[in-house]
mmCIF file of C-alpha atoms in Angstrom:
data_model
loop_
_atom_site.group_PDB
_atom_site.id
_atom_site.type_symbol
_atom_site.label_atom_id
_atom_site.label_comp_id
_atom_site.label_asym_id
_atom_site.label_seq_id
_atom_site.Cartn_x
_atom_site.Cartn_y
_atom_site.Cartn_z
ATOM 1 C CA MET G 15 0.000 0.000 0.000
ATOM 2 C CA SER G 16 2.788 2.441 0.850
ATOM 3 C CA ARG G 17 4.325 1.663 -2.492
ATOM 4 C CA PHE G 18 1.097 2.665 -4.275
ATOM 5 C CA ILE G 19 0.967 5.974 -2.353
ATOM 6 C CA LEU G 20 4.602 6.720 -3.185
ATOM 7 C CA LEU G 21 4.078 6.073 -6.924
ATOM 8 C CA THR G 22 0.910 8.182 -6.933
ATOM 9 C CA CYS G 23 2.734 11.105 -5.280
ATOM 10 C CA MET G 24 5.570 10.822 -7.788
ATOM 11 C CA ALA G 25 3.078 10.818 -10.692
ATOM 12 C CA PHE G 26 1.349 13.963 -9.342
ATOM 13 C CA ALA G 27 4.703 15.723 -8.799
ATOM 14 C CA THR G 28 5.913 14.846 -12.298
ATOM 15 C CA THR G 29 2.646 16.031 -13.841
ATOM 16 C CA PHE G 30 2.773 19.289 -11.857
ATOM 17 C CA VAL G 31 6.403 20.002 -12.909
ATOM 18 C CA GLY G 32 5.690 19.118 -16.551
ATOM 19 C CA ILE G 33 2.596 21.335 -16.788
ATOM 20 C CA SER G 34 4.275 24.302 -15.087
ATOM 21 C CA TRP G 35 7.294 23.934 -17.421
ATOM 22 C CA ALA G 36 4.959 23.850 -20.444
ATOM 23 C CA LEU G 37 3.074 26.940 -19.238
ATOM 24 C CA ARG G 38 6.384 28.881 -19.076
ATOM 25 C CA GLY G 39 7.170 28.006 -22.717
ATOM 26 C CA PHE G 40 9.581 25.114 -22.134
ATOM 27 C CA PRO G 41 12.481 27.311 -21.042
ATOM 28 C CA THR G 42 15.966 25.803 -21.088
ATOM 29 C CA THR G 43 19.294 27.086 -19.944
ATOM 30 C CA SER G 44 22.558 26.361 -21.636
ATOM 31 C CA PHE G 45 26.073 27.189 -20.693
ATOM 32 C CA SER G 46 28.482 28.366 -23.388
ATOM 33 C CA PRO G 47 32.222 28.306 -22.783
ATOM 34 C CA THR G 48 32.694 31.223 -25.198
ATOM 35 C CA GLY G 49 30.260 33.606 -23.586
ATOM 36 C CA GLU G 50 27.793 35.899 -25.254
ATOM 37 C CA LEU G 51 28.370 36.653 -28.943
ATOM 38 C CA LYS G 52 28.409 40.320 -29.840
ATOM 39 C CA PRO G 53 28.009 41.800 -33.307
ATOM 40 C CA THR G 54 31.240 42.902 -34.981
ATOM 41 C CA LEU G 55 29.666 44.680 -37.931
ATOM 42 C CA LYS G 56 28.986 48.344 -37.330
ATOM 43 C CA ALA G 57 27.131 48.971 -40.591
ATOM 44 C CA THR G 58 23.531 50.038 -40.513
ATOM 45 C CA PHE G 59 20.923 50.351 -43.194
ATOM 46 C CA GLY G 60 21.624 53.367 -45.373
ATOM 47 C CA ASP G 61 25.175 53.994 -44.145
ATOM 48 C CA GLU G 62 27.936 55.167 -46.479
ATOM 49 C CA SER G 63 30.217 52.094 -46.388
ATOM 50 C CA ALA G 64 28.358 50.289 -49.193
ATOM 51 C CA LYS G 65 28.395 53.434 -51.339
ATOM 52 C CA ALA G 66 32.121 53.912 -50.689
ATOM 53 C CA TYR G 67 32.826 50.310 -51.738
ATOM 54 C CA GLU G 68 30.741 50.674 -54.907
ATOM 55 C CA ARG G 69 32.561 53.910 -55.723
ATOM 56 C CA LYS G 70 35.942 52.217 -55.260
ATOM 57 C CA MET G 71 34.950 49.355 -57.561
ATOM 58 C CA TRP G 72 33.659 51.814 -60.174
ATOM 59 C CA GLU G 73 36.935 53.773 -60.005
ATOM 60 C CA ALA G 74 38.915 50.561 -60.358
ATOM 61 C CA GLU G 75 36.963 49.586 -63.453
ATOM 62 C CA HIS G 76 36.974 52.983 -65.160
ATOM 63 C CA THR G 77 40.169 54.671 -64.022
ATOM 64 C CA ALA G 78 43.829 53.928 -63.443
ATOM 65 C CA GLN G 79 44.171 55.817 -60.180
ATOM 66 C CA SER G 80 47.007 54.890 -57.893
ATOM 67 C CA ASP G 81 48.792 56.223 -54.836
ATOM 68 C CA LYS G 82 51.190 58.214 -57.083
ATOM 69 C CA ASP G 83 54.249 56.205 -56.023
ATOM 70 C CA PRO G 84 56.428 56.225 -59.175
ATOM 71 C CA LYS G 85 58.220 52.948 -58.373
ATOM 72 C CA LEU G 86 55.003 51.082 -57.616
ATOM 73 C CA ASP G 87 53.261 52.648 -60.618
ATOM 74 C CA ALA G 88 56.023 51.349 -62.889
ATOM 75 C CA LEU G 89 55.589 47.843 -61.431
ATOM 76 C CA ARG G 90 51.820 48.079 -61.775
ATOM 77 C CA MET G 91 51.910 49.218 -65.399
ATOM 78 C CA ASP G 92 54.456 46.550 -66.370
ATOM 79 C CA ALA G 93 52.333 43.837 -64.752
ATOM 80 C CA LEU G 94 49.142 45.186 -66.348
ATOM 81 C CA GLN G 95 50.700 45.273 -69.825
ATOM 82 C CA ALA G 96 52.361 41.862 -69.472
ATOM 83 C CA GLY G 97 49.148 40.252 -68.208
ATOM 84 C CA THR G 98 47.058 41.729 -71.011
ATOM 85 C CA ALA G 99 49.621 40.766 -73.683
ATOM 86 C CA TYR G 100 49.937 37.199 -72.435
ATOM 87 C CA ALA G 101 46.150 36.754 -72.271
ATOM 88 C CA MET G 102 46.007 37.667 -75.972
ATOM 89 C CA SER G 103 48.982 35.505 -77.010
ATOM 90 C CA PRO G 104 49.595 32.684 -74.515
ATOM 91 C CA CYS G 105 51.807 30.602 -76.828
ATOM 92 C CA ASP G 106 54.411 33.319 -77.408
ATOM 93 C CA ASP G 107 57.584 32.586 -75.425
ATOM 94 C CA SER G 108 58.527 36.265 -75.125
ATOM 95 C CA MET G 109 55.052 37.106 -73.736
ATOM 96 C CA LYS G 110 55.466 34.325 -71.182
ATOM 97 C CA ALA G 111 58.910 35.616 -70.162
ATOM 98 C CA ASN G 112 57.550 39.163 -69.849
ATOM 99 C CA LEU G 113 54.630 37.951 -67.722
ATOM 100 C CA ILE G 114 56.909 36.012 -65.384
ATOM 101 C CA ALA G 115 59.335 38.943 -65.036
ATOM 102 C CA ALA G 116 56.619 41.576 -64.498
ATOM 103 C CA THR G 117 54.647 39.435 -62.035
ATOM 104 C CA SER G 118 57.848 38.603 -60.130
ATOM 105 C CA ALA G 119 58.752 42.297 -59.858
ATOM 106 C CA TYR G 120 55.206 43.149 -58.749
ATOM 107 C CA ALA G 121 55.294 40.424 -56.078
ATOM 108 C CA ARG G 122 58.771 41.518 -54.913
ATOM 109 C CA GLY G 123 57.446 45.056 -54.446
ATOM 110 C CA TYR G 124 54.717 43.680 -52.217
ATOM 111 C CA MET G 125 57.181 41.535 -50.272
ATOM 112 C CA LYS G 126 59.493 44.524 -49.771
ATOM 113 C CA ILE G 127 56.698 46.429 -48.017
ATOM 114 C CA TYR G 128 55.502 43.349 -46.116
ATOM 115 C CA ASP G 129 59.048 42.489 -45.008
ATOM 116 C CA CYS G 130 58.190 38.893 -44.117
ATOM 117 C CA PRO G 131 60.920 36.337 -44.871
ATOM 118 C CA ASN G 132 58.454 33.444 -45.230
ATOM 119 C CA PRO G 133 54.881 34.414 -46.223
ATOM 120 C CA ALA G 134 53.743 30.832 -45.641
ATOM 121 C CA MET G 135 54.417 31.479 -41.929
ATOM 122 C CA ALA G 136 52.668 34.865 -41.934
ATOM 123 C CA MET G 137 51.419 34.411 -38.361
ATOM 124 C CA PHE G 138 54.952 35.184 -37.164
ATOM 125 C CA CYS G 139 55.253 38.389 -39.239
ATOM 126 C CA SER G 140 54.111 41.903 -38.423
ATOM 127 C CA GLU G 141 50.403 42.515 -38.942
ATOM 128 C CA LYS G 142 51.069 46.239 -39.234
ATOM 129 C CA LYS G 143 53.435 45.730 -42.179
ATOM 130 C CA ARG G 144 51.009 43.274 -43.775
ATOM 131 C CA ASP G 145 48.251 45.871 -43.524
ATOM 132 C CA GLN G 146 50.564 48.507 -45.038
ATOM 133 C CA ALA G 147 51.395 46.204 -47.946
ATOM 134 C CA ASN G 148 47.728 45.353 -48.514
ATOM 135 C CA ALA G 149 46.798 49.043 -48.420
ATOM 136 C CA ALA G 150 49.569 49.931 -50.887
ATOM 137 C CA TYR G 151 48.398 47.201 -53.266
ATOM 138 C CA SER G 152 44.668 47.993 -53.147
ATOM 139 C CA THR G 153 44.448 51.082 -55.373
ATOM 140 C CA PRO G 154 42.081 51.057 -58.366
ATOM 141 C CA LEU G 155 45.090 50.437 -60.612
ATOM 142 C CA ASP G 156 46.020 47.399 -58.493
ATOM 143 C CA VAL G 157 42.499 46.036 -58.910
ATOM 144 C CA ARG G 158 42.954 46.257 -62.683
ATOM 145 C CA VAL G 159 46.402 44.648 -62.459
ATOM 146 C CA LYS G 160 45.052 41.718 -60.451
ATOM 147 C CA ALA G 161 42.201 41.228 -62.938
ATOM 148 C CA ALA G 162 44.668 41.246 -65.859
ATOM 149 C CA LEU G 163 46.971 38.775 -64.095
ATOM 150 C CA LYS G 164 44.047 36.508 -63.254
ATOM 151 C CA GLU G 165 42.956 36.498 -66.891
ATOM 152 C CA ALA G 166 46.506 35.804 -68.048
ATOM 153 C CA PHE G 167 47.029 32.896 -65.673
ATOM 154 C CA GLU G 168 43.680 31.401 -66.706
ATOM 155 C CA GLN G 169 45.377 30.651 -70.060
ATOM 156 C CA LYS G 170 47.368 28.048 -68.065
ATOM 157 C CA GLY G 171 50.648 28.303 -69.952
ATOM 158 C CA VAL G 172 52.561 29.287 -66.798
ATOM 159 C CA VAL G 173 53.121 27.081 -63.750
ATOM 160 C CA GLN G 174 54.161 27.820 -60.176
ATOM 161 C CA GLU G 175 57.654 26.461 -60.755
ATOM 162 C CA ASP G 176 58.323 29.259 -63.268
ATOM 163 C CA PHE G 177 58.657 31.643 -60.309
ATOM 164 C CA PRO G 178 61.440 31.767 -57.706
ATOM 165 C CA ALA G 179 60.559 29.930 -54.498
ATOM 166 C CA ASP G 180 61.002 33.016 -52.286
ATOM 167 C CA ILE G 181 58.143 34.909 -53.980
ATOM 168 C CA ARG G 182 55.978 32.007 -55.146
ATOM 169 C CA HIS G 183 53.493 32.423 -52.280
ATOM 170 C CA ALA G 184 53.105 36.153 -53.004
ATOM 171 C CA VAL G 185 52.617 35.470 -56.721
ATOM 172 C CA LEU G 186 49.819 33.025 -55.901
ATOM 173 C CA THR G 187 47.917 35.791 -54.093
ATOM 174 C CA PHE G 188 47.909 37.907 -57.271
ATOM 175 C CA SER G 189 47.433 35.178 -59.865
ATOM 176 C CA GLY G 190 44.013 33.812 -59.056
ATOM 177 C CA PRO G 191 43.233 30.090 -59.320
ATOM 178 C CA GLY G 192 44.759 29.726 -62.819
ATOM 179 C CA LEU G 193 48.298 29.294 -61.525
ATOM 180 C CA TRP G 194 47.315 26.528 -59.110
ATOM 181 C CA SER G 195 46.460 24.055 -61.858
ATOM 182 C CA ASP G 196 48.514 22.165 -64.424
ATOM 183 C CA PRO G 197 49.414 23.828 -67.736
ATOM 184 C CA SER G 198 46.867 23.663 -70.512
ATOM 185 C CA PRO G 199 47.563 21.672 -73.696
ATOM 186 C CA ILE G 200 46.724 24.781 -75.795
ATOM 187 C CA CYS G 201 50.331 25.245 -76.887
ATOM 188 C CA LEU G 202 51.319 21.561 -77.055
ATOM 189 C CA PRO G 203 50.919 21.188 -80.862
ATOM 190 C CA ARG G 204 53.133 24.224 -81.386
ATOM 191 C CA GLN G 205 55.684 22.982 -78.848
ATOM 192 C CA ARG G 206 55.787 19.536 -80.511
ATOM 193 C CA ALA G 207 56.266 21.111 -83.949
ATOM 194 C CA THR G 208 59.157 23.210 -82.633
ATOM 195 C CA ALA G 209 60.747 20.179 -80.980
ATOM 196 C CA SER G 210 60.466 18.069 -84.143
ATOM 197 C CA ARG G 211 62.240 20.753 -86.201
ATOM 198 C CA LYS G 212 65.238 20.606 -83.890
#
């Protein structure tokens, strides 16, 4: 009999707790080891950051503005011309040599500002210098250079091994995905014909 009374009391207590929990909307508590997440974006609807970004992209597409550094401008223009020329004639050996030389010089300019001996281990290098290098290489003219280099490397006649090992990582940041893949067979018939003549 006492067992029946005990089970009945437990059933009433469980029902009472369940109904009161349901009436409060099934609240639960959870503990997070990271704490409360706070928003990091400060933009609001109608702010000027989106307009400023659109303006920068428009300037990059329609102008050749730069930071007026004559040394960097020379590197930028050489890389822009070499990338455009190679995209139009990917089987020309002189265009390939010009592209490799201009892209190498452009990457060395970046590495000189960044001053990081091994970009693959960038976590050990100065963030301040990295930010300076990124800012120097983000002018509208740089946007055009990067687009031209990306288009050139999409022709797939150049491989990573064509560049010196010390700047290869920097070159990959400017080349787009085209340099990551194997060379294209576009120029193979021409290369075979040249080899058979020798």
